[in-house]
Every structure is written in structure tokens, then in C-alpha cells.
PDB file of C-alpha atoms in Angstrom:
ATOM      1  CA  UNK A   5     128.446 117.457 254.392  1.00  0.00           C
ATOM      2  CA  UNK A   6     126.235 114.306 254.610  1.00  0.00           C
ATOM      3  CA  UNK A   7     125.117 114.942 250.864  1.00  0.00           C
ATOM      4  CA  UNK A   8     128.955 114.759 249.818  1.00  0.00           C
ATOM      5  CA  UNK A   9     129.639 111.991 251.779  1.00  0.00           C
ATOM      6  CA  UNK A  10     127.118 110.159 249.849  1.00  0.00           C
ATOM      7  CA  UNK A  11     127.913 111.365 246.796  1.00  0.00           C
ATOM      8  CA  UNK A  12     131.518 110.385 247.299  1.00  0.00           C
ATOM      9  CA  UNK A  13     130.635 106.800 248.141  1.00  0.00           C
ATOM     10  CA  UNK A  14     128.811 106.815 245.034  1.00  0.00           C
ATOM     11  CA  UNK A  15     131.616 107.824 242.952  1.00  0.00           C
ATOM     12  CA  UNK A  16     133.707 104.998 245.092  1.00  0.00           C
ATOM     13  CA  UNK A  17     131.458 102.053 243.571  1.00  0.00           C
ATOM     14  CA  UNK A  18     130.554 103.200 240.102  1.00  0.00           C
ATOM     15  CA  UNK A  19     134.328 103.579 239.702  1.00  0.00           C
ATOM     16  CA  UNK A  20     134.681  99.906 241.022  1.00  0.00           C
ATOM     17  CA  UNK A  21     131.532  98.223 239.354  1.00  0.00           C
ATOM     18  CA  UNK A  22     133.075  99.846 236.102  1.00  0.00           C
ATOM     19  CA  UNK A  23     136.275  98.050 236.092  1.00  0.00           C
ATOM     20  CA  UNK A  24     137.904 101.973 236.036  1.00  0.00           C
ATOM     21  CA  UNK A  25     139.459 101.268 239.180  1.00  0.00           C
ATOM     22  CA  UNK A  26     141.176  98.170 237.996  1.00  0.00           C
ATOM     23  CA  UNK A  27     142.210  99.607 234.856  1.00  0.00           C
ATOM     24  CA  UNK A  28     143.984 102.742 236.631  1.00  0.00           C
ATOM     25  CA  UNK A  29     145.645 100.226 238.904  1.00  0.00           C
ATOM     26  CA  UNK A  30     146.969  97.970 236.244  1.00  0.00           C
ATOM     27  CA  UNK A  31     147.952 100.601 234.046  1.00  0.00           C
ATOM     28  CA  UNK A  32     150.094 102.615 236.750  1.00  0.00           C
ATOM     29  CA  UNK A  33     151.539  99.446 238.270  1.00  0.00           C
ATOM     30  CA  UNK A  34     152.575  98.272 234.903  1.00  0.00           C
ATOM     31  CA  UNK A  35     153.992 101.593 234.099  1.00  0.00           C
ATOM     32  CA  UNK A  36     155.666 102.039 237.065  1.00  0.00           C
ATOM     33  CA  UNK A  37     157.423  98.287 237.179  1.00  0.00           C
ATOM     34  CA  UNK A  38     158.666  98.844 233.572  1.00  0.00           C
ATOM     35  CA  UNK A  39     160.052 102.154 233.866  1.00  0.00           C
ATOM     36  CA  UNK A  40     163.089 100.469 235.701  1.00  0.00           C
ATOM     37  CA  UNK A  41     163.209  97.676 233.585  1.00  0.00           C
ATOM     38  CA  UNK A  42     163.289  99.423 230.733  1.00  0.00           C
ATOM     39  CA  UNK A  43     166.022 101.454 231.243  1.00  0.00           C
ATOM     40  CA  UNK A  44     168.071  98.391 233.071  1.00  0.00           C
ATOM     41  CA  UNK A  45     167.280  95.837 230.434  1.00  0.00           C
ATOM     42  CA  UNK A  46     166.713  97.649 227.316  1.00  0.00           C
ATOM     43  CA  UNK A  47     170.561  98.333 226.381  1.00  0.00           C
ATOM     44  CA  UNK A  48     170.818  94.155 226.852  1.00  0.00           C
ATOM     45  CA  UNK A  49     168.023  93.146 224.462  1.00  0.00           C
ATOM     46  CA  UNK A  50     169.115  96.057 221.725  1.00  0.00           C
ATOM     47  CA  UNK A  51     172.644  94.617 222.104  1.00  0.00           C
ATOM     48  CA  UNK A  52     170.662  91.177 220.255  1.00  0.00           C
ATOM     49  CA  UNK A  53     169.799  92.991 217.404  1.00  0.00           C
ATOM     50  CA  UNK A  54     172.987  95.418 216.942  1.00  0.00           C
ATOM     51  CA  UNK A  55     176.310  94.884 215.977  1.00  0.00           C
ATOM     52  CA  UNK A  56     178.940  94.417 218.461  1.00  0.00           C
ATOM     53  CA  UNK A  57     180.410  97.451 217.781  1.00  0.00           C
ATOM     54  CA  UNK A  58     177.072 100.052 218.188  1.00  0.00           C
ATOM     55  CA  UNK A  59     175.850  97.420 221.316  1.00  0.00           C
ATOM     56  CA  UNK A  60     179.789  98.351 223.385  1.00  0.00           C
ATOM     57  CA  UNK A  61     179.000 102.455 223.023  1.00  0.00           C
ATOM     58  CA  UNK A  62     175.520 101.980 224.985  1.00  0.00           C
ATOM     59  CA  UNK A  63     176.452 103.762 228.082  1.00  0.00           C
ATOM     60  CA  UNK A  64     175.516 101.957 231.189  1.00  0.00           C
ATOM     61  CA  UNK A  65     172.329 102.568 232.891  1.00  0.00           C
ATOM     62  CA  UNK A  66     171.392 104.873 235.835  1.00  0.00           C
ATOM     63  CA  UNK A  67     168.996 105.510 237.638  1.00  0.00           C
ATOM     64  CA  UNK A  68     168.321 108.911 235.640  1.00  0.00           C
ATOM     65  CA  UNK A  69     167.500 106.867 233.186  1.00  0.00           C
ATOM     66  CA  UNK A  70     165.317 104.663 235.123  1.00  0.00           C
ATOM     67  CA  UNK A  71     163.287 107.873 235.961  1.00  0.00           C
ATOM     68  CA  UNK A  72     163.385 109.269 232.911  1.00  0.00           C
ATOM     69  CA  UNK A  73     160.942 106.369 231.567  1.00  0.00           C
ATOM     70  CA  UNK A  74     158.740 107.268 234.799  1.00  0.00           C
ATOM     71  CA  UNK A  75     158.253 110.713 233.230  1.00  0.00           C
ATOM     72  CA  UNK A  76     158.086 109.466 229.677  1.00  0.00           C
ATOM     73  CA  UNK A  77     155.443 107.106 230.421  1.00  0.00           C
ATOM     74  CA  UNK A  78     153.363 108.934 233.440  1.00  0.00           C
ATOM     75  CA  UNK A  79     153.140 112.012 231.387  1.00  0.00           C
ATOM     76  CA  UNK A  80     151.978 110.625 228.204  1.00  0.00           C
ATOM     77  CA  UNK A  81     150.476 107.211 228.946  1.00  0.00           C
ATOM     78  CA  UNK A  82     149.276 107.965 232.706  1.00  0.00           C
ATOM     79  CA  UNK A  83     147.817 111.293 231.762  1.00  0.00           C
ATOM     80  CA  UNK A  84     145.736 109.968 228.890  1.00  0.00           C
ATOM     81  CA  UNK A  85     144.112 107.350 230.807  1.00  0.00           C
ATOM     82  CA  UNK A  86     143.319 109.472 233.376  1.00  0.00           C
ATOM     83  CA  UNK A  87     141.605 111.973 231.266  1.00  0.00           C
ATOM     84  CA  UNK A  88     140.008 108.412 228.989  1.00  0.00           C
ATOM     85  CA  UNK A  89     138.745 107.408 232.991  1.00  0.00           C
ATOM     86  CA  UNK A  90     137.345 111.144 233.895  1.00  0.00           C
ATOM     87  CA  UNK A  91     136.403 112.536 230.226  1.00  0.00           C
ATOM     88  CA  UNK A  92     132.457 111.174 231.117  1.00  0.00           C
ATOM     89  CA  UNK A  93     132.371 111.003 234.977  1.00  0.00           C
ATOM     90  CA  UNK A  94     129.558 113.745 234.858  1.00  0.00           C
ATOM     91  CA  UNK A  95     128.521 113.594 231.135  1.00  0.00           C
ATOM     92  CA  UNK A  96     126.899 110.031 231.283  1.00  0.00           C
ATOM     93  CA  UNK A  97     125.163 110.816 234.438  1.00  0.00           C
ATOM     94  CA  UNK A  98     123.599 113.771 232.584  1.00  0.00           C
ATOM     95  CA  UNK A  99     122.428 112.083 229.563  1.00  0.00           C
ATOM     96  CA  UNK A 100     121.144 108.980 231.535  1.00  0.00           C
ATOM     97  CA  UNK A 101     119.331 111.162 233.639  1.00  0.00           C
ATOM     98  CA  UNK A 102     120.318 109.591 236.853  1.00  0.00           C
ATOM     99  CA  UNK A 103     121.904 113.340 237.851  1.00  0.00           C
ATOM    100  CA  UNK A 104     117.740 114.561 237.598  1.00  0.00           C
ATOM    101  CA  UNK A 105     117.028 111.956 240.035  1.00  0.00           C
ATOM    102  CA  UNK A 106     119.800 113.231 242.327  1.00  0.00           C
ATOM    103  CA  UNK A 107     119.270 116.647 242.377  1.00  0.00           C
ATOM    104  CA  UNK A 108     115.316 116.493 242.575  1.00  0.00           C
ATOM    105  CA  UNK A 109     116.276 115.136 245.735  1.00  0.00           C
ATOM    106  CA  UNK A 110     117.996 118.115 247.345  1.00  0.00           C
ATOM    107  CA  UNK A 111     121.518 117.572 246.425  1.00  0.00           C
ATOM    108  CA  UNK A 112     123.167 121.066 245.691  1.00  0.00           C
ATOM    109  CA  UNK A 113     124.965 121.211 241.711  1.00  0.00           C
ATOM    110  CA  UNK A 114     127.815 122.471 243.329  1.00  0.00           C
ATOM    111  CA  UNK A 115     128.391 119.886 245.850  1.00  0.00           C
ATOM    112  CA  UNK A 116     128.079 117.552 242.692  1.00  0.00           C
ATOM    113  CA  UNK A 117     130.915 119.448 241.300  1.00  0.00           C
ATOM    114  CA  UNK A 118     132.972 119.630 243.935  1.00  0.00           C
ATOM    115  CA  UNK A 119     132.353 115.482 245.113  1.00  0.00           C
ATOM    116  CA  UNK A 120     133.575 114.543 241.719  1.00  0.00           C
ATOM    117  CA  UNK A 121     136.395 116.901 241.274  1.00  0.00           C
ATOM    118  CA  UNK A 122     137.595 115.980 244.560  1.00  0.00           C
ATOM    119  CA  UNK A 123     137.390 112.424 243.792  1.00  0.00           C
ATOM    120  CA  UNK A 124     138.883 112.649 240.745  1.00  0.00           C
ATOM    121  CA  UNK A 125     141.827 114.784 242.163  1.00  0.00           C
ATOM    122  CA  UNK A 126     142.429 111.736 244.837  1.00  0.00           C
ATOM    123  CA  UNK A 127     142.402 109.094 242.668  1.00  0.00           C
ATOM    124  CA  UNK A 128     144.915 110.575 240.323  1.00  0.00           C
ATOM    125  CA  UNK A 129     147.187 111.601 243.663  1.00  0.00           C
ATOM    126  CA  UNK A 130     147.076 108.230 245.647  1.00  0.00           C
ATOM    127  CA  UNK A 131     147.571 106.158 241.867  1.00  0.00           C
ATOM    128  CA  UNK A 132     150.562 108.562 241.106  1.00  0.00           C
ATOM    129  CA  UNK A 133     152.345 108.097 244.429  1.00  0.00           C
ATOM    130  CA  UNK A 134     151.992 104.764 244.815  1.00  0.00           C
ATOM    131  CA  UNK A 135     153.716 104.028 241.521  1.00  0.00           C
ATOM    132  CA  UNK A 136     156.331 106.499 242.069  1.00  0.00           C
ATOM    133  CA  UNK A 137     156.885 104.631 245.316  1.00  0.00           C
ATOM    134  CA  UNK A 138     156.935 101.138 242.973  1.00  0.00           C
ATOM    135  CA  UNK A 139     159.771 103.050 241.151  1.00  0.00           C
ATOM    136  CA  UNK A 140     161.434 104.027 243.749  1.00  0.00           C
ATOM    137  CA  UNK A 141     161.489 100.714 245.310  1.00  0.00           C
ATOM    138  CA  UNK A 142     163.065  99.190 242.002  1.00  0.00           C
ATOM    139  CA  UNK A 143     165.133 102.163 240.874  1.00  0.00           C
ATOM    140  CA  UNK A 144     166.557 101.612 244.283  1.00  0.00           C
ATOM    141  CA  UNK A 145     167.072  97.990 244.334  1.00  0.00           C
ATOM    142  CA  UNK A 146     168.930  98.414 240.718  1.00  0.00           C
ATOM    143  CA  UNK A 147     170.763 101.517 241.261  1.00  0.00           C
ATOM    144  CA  UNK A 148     171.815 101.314 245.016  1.00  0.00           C
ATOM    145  CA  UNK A 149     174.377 103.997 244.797  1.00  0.00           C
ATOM    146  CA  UNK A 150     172.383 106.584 243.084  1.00  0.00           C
ATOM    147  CA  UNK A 151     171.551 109.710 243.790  1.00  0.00           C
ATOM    148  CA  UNK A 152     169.361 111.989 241.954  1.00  0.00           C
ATOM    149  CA  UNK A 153     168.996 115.522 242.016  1.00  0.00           C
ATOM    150  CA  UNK A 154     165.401 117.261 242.630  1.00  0.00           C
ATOM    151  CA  UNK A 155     163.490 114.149 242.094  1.00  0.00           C
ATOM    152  CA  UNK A 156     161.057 115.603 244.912  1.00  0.00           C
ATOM    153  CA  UNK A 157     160.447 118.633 242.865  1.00  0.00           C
ATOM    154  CA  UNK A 158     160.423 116.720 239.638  1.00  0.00           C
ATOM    155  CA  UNK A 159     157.507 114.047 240.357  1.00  0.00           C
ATOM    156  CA  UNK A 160     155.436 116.751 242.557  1.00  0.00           C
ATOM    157  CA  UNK A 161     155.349 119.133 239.645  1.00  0.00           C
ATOM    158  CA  UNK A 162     153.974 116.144 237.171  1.00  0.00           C
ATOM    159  CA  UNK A 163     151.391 115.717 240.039  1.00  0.00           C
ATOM    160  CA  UNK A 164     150.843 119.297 239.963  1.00  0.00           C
ATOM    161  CA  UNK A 165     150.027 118.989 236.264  1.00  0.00           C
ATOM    162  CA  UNK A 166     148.149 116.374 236.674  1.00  0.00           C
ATOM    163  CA  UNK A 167     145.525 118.066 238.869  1.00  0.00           C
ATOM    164  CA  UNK A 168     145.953 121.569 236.418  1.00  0.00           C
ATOM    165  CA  UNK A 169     144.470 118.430 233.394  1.00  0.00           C
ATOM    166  CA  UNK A 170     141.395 117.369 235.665  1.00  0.00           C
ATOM    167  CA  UNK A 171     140.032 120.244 236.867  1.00  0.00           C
ATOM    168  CA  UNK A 172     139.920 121.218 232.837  1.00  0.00           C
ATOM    169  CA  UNK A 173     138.659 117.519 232.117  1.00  0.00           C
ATOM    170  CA  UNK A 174     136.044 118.253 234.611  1.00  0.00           C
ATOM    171  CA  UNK A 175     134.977 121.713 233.146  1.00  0.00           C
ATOM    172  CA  UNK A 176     134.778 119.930 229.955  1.00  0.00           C
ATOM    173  CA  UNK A 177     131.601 117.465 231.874  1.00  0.00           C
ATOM    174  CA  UNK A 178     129.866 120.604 232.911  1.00  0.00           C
ATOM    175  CA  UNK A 179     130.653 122.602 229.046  1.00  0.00           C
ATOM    176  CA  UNK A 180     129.668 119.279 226.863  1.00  0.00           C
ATOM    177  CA  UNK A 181     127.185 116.052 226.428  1.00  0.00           C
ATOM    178  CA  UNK A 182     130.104 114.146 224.270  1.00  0.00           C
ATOM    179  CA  UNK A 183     133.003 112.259 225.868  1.00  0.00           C
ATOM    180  CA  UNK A 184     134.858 113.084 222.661  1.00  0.00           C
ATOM    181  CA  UNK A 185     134.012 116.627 223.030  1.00  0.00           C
ATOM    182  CA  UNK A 186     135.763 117.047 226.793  1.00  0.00           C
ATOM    183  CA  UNK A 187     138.870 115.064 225.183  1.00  0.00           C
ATOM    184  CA  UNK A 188     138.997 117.492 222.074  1.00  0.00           C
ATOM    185  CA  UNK A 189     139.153 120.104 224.489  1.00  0.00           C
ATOM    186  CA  UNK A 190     141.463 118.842 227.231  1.00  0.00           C
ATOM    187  CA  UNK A 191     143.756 118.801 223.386  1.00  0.00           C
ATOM    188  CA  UNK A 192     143.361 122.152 223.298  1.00  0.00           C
ATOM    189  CA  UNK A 193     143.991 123.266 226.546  1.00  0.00           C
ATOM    190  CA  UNK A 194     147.326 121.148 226.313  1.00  0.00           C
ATOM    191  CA  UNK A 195     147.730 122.560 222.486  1.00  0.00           C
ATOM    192  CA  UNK A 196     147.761 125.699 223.667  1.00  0.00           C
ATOM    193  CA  UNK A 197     150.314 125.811 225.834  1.00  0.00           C
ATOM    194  CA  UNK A 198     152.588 123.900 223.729  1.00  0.00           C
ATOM    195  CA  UNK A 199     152.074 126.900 221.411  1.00  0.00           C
ATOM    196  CA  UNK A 200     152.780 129.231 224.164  1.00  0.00           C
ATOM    197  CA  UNK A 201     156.302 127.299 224.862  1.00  0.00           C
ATOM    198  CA  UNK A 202     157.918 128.340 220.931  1.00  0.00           C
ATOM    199  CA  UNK A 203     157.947 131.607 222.263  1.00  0.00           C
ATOM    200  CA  UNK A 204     161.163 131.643 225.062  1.00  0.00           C
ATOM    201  CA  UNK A 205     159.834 134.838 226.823  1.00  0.00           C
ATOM    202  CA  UNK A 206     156.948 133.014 228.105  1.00  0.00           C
ATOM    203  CA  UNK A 207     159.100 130.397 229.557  1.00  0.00           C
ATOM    204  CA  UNK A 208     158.593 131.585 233.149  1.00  0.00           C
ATOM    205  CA  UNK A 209     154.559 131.411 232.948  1.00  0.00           C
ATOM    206  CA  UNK A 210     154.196 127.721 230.729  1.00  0.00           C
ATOM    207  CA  UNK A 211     152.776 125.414 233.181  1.00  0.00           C
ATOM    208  CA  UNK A 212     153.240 122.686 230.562  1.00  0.00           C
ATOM    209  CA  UNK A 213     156.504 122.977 231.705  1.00  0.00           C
ATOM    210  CA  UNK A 214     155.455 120.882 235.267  1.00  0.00           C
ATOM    211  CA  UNK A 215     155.285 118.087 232.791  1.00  0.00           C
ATOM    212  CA  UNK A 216     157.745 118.256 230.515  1.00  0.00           C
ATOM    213  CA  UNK A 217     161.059 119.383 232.568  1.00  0.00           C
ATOM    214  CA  UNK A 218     161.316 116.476 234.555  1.00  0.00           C
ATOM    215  CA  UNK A 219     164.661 115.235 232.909  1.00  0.00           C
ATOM    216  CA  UNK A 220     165.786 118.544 232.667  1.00  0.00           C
ATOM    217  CA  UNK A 221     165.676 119.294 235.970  1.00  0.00           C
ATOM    218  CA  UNK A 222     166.714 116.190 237.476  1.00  0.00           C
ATOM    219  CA  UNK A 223     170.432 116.682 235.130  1.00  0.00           C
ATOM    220  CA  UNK A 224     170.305 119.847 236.982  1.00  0.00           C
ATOM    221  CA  UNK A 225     169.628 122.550 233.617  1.00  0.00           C
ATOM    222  CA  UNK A 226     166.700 124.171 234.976  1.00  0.00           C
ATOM    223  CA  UNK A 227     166.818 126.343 238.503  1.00  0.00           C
ATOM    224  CA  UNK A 228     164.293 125.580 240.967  1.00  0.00           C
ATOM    225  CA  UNK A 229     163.319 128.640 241.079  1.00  0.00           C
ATOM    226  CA  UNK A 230     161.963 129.054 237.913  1.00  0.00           C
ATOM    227  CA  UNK A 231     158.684 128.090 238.918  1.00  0.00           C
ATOM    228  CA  UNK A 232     157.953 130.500 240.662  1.00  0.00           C
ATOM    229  CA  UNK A 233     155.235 131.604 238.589  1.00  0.00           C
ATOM    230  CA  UNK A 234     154.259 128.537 236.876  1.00  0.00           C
ATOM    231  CA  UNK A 235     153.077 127.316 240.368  1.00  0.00           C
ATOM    232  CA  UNK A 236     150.872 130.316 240.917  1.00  0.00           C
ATOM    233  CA  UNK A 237     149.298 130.187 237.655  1.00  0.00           C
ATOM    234  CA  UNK A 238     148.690 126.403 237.937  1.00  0.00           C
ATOM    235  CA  UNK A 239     146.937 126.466 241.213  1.00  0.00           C
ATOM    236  CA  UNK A 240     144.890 129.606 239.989  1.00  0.00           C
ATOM    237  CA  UNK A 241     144.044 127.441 236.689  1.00  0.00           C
ATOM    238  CA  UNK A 242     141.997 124.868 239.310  1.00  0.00           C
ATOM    239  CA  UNK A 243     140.641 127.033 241.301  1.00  0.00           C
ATOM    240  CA  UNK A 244     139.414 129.322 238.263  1.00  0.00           C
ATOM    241  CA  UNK A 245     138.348 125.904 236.464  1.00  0.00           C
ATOM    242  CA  UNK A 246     136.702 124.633 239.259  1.00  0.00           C
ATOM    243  CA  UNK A 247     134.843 128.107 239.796  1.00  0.00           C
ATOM    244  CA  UNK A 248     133.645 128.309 236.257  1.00  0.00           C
ATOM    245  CA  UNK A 249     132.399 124.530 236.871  1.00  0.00           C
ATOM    246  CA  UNK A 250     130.277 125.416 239.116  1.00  0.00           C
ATOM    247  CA  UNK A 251     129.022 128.454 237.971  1.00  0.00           C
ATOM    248  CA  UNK A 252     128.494 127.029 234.592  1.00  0.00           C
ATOM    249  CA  UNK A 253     126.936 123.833 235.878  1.00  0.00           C
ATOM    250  CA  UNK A 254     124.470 125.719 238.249  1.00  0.00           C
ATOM    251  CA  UNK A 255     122.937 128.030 234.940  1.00  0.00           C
ATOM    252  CA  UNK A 256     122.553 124.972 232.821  1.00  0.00           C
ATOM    253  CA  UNK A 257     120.172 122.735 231.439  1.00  0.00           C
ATOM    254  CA  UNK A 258     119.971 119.410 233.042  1.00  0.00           C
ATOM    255  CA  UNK A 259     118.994 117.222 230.123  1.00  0.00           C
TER     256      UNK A 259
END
């Protein structure tokens, strides 16, 4: 326990010496302040550049539409920096050789594994709920009277995703010595579910759908209880990633 204690601190001030820490918090905050402005002023500054008549048949904004840029911008923009911050959190210790220097000392590879997924995973939850609770606050102020259906559900199972992308990010640091390497295959992984969602059968078991039905659900089209079995198959996907980390990590070459 002392070892990943340690380790954890370590993780703590490389992540702060690096300027990653400031980046994730100035990305999210930005994100999640101009998700509500977006969708309140948007219609007003395309009204500029439209005529008259096009500008009058913008419908007025909601707050569905205010968290509709949350989605659009957490799962696309917030997810890649988080796997640009991650892709090398265990790759550029290896090829530095600071990890030798670690685990000559008696730290265990799997505690190694385990520190940084852990950190990794916390980072991306505390970032992702504060900003939701920056959009909440604005959506809020904006859109007083407002209510939105499953928005719970909706923002837990893009968190849920989110966790599902770095446990594969951090498989990727254990499988490869290139940065661009990990990122080629976190594509993949997200590739091939995409591929798996043309086929409607396999609707039920496409966790890809944690990130992508947000809007759907929150206009009420999708049942709640349609994921079912995306949930079980997205919390067996990190422990089964995280598994295979470790195993993988403890059989290989430090170098």
C-alpha cells in the first residue's frame, strides 16, 4: 500500500510539472462554459450573417440544446485530450528508463499498473464532473424552467465510456513503445465498434452507444433499459483490459 501511495504522488507531480494538469483543466472548463453559450448565443450571431427570413425560423433555445453541445464537445474534444494526456503515461517512463530504476527498487509491475490506471481513471472522473457541474450551473441560470429527461443517465454513461477508453489507452502503454502507436489503437478499438453499430441486431451489446446516445436519450427515443447489457460488457471491458495489462506488463521486456 505504501509503494502505491508513492507511486500515486508521483503521478500527482509529473502530471503538474508537465503542464497536463493545466491543460485538462482549461480544456474542460472552456468546454464546459461554451456548451451553454453556444447553444444560447449561436442562433443570435447566425441571425448577422442570414437573411431575415432563415434568422425568424431558428427555433428558440433550450436547455436540450445547451446539453447537447456538452455531449458534442465532451465526447469528441474531451475524449481526445484525454487519451493525447494518457497515450504515454507509461511509455515514456519505459523508454527513459526511469521505470528500471523503480522497479529495481522493489516496486511490484502490477502495482505500477494499477497506480496509473487508477490515476488516470480519477482524473478523467473529477475533470468530467466538475464541468458537467459548470454546465449545469449555466444551463440553469439560462434555462430556469427546464427540465430534462435522463440527464443523470445520459452524462454517467459518457463517464462510463470514458473509463471503457482508458483502461484500453492504458493497455496500449503496456502493448507499445510509440505514443502514436497506443493512439492508432485506441482508433481501432473505437473503429471497431462503430463497425459493430451498422449492424441493428447488435444494438443491445455496442458500448459505443454510452457515448453517442446522449441526445437521444435525453428527447426520450431510447429506453433506459436498453443498457442493460452494454453496462455489463463495459465494466467487463476494464476489468479484462486492466487484467491483460498486467499480465502483459509483468512477461515483458523492460527496455
Amino acid at each position: 500500500m505504501n509503494s502505491f501511495i508513492a507511486l500515486f504522488k508521483k503521478e500527482t507531480m509529473e502530471f503538474s510539472k508537465t503542464y497536463k494538469f493545466l491543460i485538462i483543466v482549461t480544456v474542460f472548463l472552456i468546454l464546459s462554459i461554451l456548451s451553454p453559450l453556444t447553444a444560447k448565443f449561436m442562433p443570435d450571431i447566425m441571425a448577422q450573417f442570414l437573411p431575415k427570413e432563415v434568422a425568424e425560423s431558428f427555433p428558440d433555445a433550450t436547455a436540450l440544446d445547451s446539453w447537447a453541445q456538452f455531449f458534442k464537445n465532451f465526447s469528441q474534444i474531451g475524449l481526445f485530450v484525454v487519451a493525447l494526456l494518457f497515450a504515454g503515461t507509461l511509455i515514456h517512463e519505459r523508454t527513459e528508463g526511469t521505470l528500471i530504476i523503480l522497479l529495481t527498487k522493489g516496486l511490484s509491475r502490477s502495482t505500477v499498473v494499477l497506480a496509473k490506471t487508477i490515476f488516470a481513471m480519477l482524473i478523467w472522473t473529477v475533470m468530467y464532473w466538475f464541468s458537467f457541474a459548470v454546465t449545469y450551473f449555466y444551463t440553469w441560470y439560462y434555462w430556469k424552467n427546464d427540465h430534462v429527461e435522463h440527464l443523470g443517465l445520459a452524462v454517467g454513461n459518457l463517464w462510463l465510456f470514458g473509463l471503457v477508453l482508458i483502461s484500453v489507452i492504458l493497455l496500449g502503454n503496456v502493448l507499445f513503445k510509440s505514443i502514436y502507436a497506443n493512439l492508432l489503437w485506441t482508433a481501432f478499438f473505437v473503429i471497431v465498434w462503430f463497425v459493430v453499430s451498422i449492424f441493428p441486431k447488435a444494438a443491445d451489446f455496442n458500448i459505443l452507444r454510452l457515448a453517442s446516445d446522449s441526445n437521444n436519450l435525453l428527447q426520450g427515443l431510447v429506453e433506459t433499459d436498453e443498457y442493460t447489457w452494454i453496462y455489463t460488457i463495459a465494466i467487463g471491458l476494464i476489468v479484462l483490459m486492466l487484467l491483460l495489462s498486467v499480465r502483459v506488463f509483468n512477461k515483458k521486456a523492460i527496455s
